[in-house]
PDB file of C-alpha atoms in Angstrom:
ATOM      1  CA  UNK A   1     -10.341 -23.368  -0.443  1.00  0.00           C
ATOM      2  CA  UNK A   2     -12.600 -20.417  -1.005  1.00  0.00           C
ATOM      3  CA  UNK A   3     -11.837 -17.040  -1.496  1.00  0.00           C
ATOM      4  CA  UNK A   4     -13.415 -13.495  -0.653  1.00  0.00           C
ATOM      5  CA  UNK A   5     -12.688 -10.516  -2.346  1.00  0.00           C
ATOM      6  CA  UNK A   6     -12.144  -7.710  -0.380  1.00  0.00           C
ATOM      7  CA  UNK A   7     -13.251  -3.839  -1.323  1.00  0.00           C
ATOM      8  CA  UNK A   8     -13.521  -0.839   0.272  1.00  0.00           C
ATOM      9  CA  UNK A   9     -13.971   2.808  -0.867  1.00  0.00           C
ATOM     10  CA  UNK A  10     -11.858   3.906   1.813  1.00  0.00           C
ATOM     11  CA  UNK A  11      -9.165   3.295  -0.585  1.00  0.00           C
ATOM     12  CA  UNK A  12      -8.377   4.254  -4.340  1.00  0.00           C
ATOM     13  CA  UNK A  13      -9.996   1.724  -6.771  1.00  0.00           C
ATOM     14  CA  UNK A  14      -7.796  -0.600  -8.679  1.00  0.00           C
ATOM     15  CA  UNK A  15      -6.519   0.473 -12.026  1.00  0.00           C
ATOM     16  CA  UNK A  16      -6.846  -2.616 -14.049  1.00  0.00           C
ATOM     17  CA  UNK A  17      -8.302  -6.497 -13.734  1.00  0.00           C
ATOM     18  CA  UNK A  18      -7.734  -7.238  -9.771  1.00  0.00           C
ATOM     19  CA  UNK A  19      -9.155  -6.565  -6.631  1.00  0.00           C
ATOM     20  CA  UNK A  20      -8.093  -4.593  -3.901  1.00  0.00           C
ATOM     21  CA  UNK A  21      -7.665  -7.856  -1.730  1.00  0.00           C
ATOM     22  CA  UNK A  22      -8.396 -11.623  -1.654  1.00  0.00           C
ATOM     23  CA  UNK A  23      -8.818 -13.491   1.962  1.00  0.00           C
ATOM     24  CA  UNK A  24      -7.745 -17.212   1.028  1.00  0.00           C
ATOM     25  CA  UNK A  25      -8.649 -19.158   4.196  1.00  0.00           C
ATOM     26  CA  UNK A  26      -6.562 -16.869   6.938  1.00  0.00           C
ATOM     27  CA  UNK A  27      -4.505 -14.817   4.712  1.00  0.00           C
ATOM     28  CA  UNK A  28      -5.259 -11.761   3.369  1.00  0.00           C
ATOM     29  CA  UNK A  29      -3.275 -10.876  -0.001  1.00  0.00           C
ATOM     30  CA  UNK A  30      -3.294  -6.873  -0.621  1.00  0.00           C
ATOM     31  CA  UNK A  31      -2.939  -5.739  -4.062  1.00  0.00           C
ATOM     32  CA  UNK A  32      -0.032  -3.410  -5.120  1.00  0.00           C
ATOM     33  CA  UNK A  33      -1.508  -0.212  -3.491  1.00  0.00           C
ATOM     34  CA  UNK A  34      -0.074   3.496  -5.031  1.00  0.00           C
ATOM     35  CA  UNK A  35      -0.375   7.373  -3.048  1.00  0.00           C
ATOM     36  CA  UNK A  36      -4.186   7.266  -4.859  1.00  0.00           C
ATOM     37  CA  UNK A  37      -6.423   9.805  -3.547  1.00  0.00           C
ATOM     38  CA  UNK A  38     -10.166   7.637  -3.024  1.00  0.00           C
ATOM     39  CA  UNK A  39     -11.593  10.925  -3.445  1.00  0.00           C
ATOM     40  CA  UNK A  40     -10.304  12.259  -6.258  1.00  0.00           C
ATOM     41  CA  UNK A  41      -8.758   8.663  -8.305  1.00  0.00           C
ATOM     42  CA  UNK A  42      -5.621  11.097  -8.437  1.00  0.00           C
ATOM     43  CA  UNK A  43      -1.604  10.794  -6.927  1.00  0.00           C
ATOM     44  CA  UNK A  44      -1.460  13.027  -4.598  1.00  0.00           C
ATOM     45  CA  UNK A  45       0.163  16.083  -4.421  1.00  0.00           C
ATOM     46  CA  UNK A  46       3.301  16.729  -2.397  1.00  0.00           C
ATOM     47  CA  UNK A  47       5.993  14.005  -3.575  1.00  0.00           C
ATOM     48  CA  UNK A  48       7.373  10.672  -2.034  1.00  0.00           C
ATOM     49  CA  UNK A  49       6.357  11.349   1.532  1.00  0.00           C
ATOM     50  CA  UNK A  50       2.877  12.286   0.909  1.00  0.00           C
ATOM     51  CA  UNK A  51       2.322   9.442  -1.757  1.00  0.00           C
ATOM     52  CA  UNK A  52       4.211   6.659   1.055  1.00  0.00           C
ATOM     53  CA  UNK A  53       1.547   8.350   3.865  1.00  0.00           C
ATOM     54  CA  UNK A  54      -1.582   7.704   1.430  1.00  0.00           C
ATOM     55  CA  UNK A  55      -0.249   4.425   0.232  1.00  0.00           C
ATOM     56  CA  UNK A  56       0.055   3.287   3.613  1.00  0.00           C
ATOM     57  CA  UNK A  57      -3.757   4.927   4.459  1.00  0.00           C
ATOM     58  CA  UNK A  58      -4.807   2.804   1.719  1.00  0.00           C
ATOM     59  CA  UNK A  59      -3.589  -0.367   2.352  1.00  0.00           C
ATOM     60  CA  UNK A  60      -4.684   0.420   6.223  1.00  0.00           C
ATOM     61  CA  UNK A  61      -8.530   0.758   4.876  1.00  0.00           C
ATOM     62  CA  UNK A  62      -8.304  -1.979   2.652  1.00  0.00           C
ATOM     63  CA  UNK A  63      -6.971  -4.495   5.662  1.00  0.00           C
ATOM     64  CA  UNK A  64      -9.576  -3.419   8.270  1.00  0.00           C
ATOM     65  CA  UNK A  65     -12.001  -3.975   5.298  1.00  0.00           C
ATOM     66  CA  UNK A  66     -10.339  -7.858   5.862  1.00  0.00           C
ATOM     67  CA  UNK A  67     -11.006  -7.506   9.082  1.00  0.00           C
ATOM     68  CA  UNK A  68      -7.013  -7.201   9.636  1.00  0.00           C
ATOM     69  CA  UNK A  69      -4.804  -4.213  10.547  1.00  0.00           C
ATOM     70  CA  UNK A  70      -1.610  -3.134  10.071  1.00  0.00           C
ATOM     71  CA  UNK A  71      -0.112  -5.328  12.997  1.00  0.00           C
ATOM     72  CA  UNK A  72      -1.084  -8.183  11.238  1.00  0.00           C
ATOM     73  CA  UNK A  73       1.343  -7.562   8.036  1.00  0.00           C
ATOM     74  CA  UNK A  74       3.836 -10.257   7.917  1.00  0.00           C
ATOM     75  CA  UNK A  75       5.518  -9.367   4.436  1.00  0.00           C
ATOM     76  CA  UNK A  76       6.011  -5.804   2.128  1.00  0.00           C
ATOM     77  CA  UNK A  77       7.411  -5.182  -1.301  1.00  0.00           C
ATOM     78  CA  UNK A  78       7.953  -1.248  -2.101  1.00  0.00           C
ATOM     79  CA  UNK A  79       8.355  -0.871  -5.626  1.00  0.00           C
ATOM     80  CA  UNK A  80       9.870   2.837  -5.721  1.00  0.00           C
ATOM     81  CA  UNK A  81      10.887   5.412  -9.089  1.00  0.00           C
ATOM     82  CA  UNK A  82      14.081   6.505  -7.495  1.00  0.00           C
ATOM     83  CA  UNK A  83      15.756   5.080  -4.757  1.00  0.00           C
ATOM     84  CA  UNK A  84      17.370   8.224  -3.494  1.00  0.00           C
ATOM     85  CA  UNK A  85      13.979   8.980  -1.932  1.00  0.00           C
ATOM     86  CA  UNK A  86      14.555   5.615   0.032  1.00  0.00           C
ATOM     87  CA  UNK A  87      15.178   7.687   3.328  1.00  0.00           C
ATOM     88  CA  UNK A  88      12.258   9.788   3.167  1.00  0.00           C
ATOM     89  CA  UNK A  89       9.957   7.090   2.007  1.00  0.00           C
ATOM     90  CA  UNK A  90      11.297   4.889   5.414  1.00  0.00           C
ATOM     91  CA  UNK A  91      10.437   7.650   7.527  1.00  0.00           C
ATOM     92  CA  UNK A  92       6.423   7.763   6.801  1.00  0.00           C
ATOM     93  CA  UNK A  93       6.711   3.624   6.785  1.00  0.00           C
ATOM     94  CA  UNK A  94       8.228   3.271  10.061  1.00  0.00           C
ATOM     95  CA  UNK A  95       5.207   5.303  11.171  1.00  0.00           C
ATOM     96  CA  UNK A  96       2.815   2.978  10.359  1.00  0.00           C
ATOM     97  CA  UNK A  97       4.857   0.005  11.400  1.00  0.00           C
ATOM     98  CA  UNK A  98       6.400   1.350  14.743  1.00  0.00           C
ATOM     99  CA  UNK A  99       6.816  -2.266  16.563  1.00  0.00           C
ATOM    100  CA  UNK A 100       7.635  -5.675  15.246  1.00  0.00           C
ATOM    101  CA  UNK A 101       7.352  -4.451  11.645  1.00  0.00           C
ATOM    102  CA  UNK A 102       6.663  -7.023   8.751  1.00  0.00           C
ATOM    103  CA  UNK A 103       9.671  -8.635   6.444  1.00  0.00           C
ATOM    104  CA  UNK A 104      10.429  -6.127   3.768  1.00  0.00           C
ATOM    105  CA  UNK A 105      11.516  -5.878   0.073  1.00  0.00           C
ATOM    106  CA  UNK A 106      12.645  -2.448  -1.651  1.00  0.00           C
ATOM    107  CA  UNK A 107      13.214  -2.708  -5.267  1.00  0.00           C
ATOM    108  CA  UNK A 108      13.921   0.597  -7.403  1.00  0.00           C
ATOM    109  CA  UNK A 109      11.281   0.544 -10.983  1.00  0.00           C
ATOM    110  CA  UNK A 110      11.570   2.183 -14.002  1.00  0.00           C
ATOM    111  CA  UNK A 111       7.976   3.449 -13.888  1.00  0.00           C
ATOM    112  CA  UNK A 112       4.546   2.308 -11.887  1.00  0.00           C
ATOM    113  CA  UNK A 113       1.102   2.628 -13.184  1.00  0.00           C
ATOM    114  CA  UNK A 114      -0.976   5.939 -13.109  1.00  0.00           C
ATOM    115  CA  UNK A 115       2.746   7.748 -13.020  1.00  0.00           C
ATOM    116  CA  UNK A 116       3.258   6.645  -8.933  1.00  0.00           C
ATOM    117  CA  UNK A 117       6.339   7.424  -7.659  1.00  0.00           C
ATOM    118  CA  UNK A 118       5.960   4.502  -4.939  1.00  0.00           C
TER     119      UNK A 118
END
């Protein structure tokens, strides 16, 4: 099987040794995406909602860079700081995913690289 590495500077560049995406025959595999600013390589300001929303913006750029969209996401993991935020981080996910919405994990982390919160 081949595979294609997917990039896009629509979204923040990856912070260590892996791509933003790999298309394996007819899957797509995003990378672990975080609230990175493409513009500025920074979190972005404004807390759990505003790092979900350009999270989400990210891994949206990075699948129609695959040729794929946000309808076509079958599985999530969100890796999150602190799980009290879990309600307002739903809220900005269910916007991106407002019918037939992929299976989801939500595990609580001690810490995520470049000091994400999610």
């Amino acid at each position: 099987m081949n595979k294609q590495i997917i990039t896009t500077d629509k979204a923040a560049l990856p912070v260590g040794p892996y791509s933003q995406a790999v298309r394996a025959g007819d899957l797509l595999f995003v990378a672990g995406e975080k609230g990175i600013d493409p513009t500025t390589n920074k979190i972005v300001p404004g807390g759990i909602e505003e790092e979900t929303r350009q999270t989400l913006e990210n891994i949206k750029a990075i699948l129609e860079a695959g040729g794929a969209s946000m309808a076509n996401v079958v599985r999530s993991v969100v890796y999150m700081t602190d799980m009290a935020e879990f309600g307002k981080m739903n809220a900005i996910y269910a916007d991106y995913f407002t019918s037939d919405p992929p299976g989801r994990s939500c595990v609580q982390v001690v810490a995520l690289p470049a000091g994400a919160h999610v």
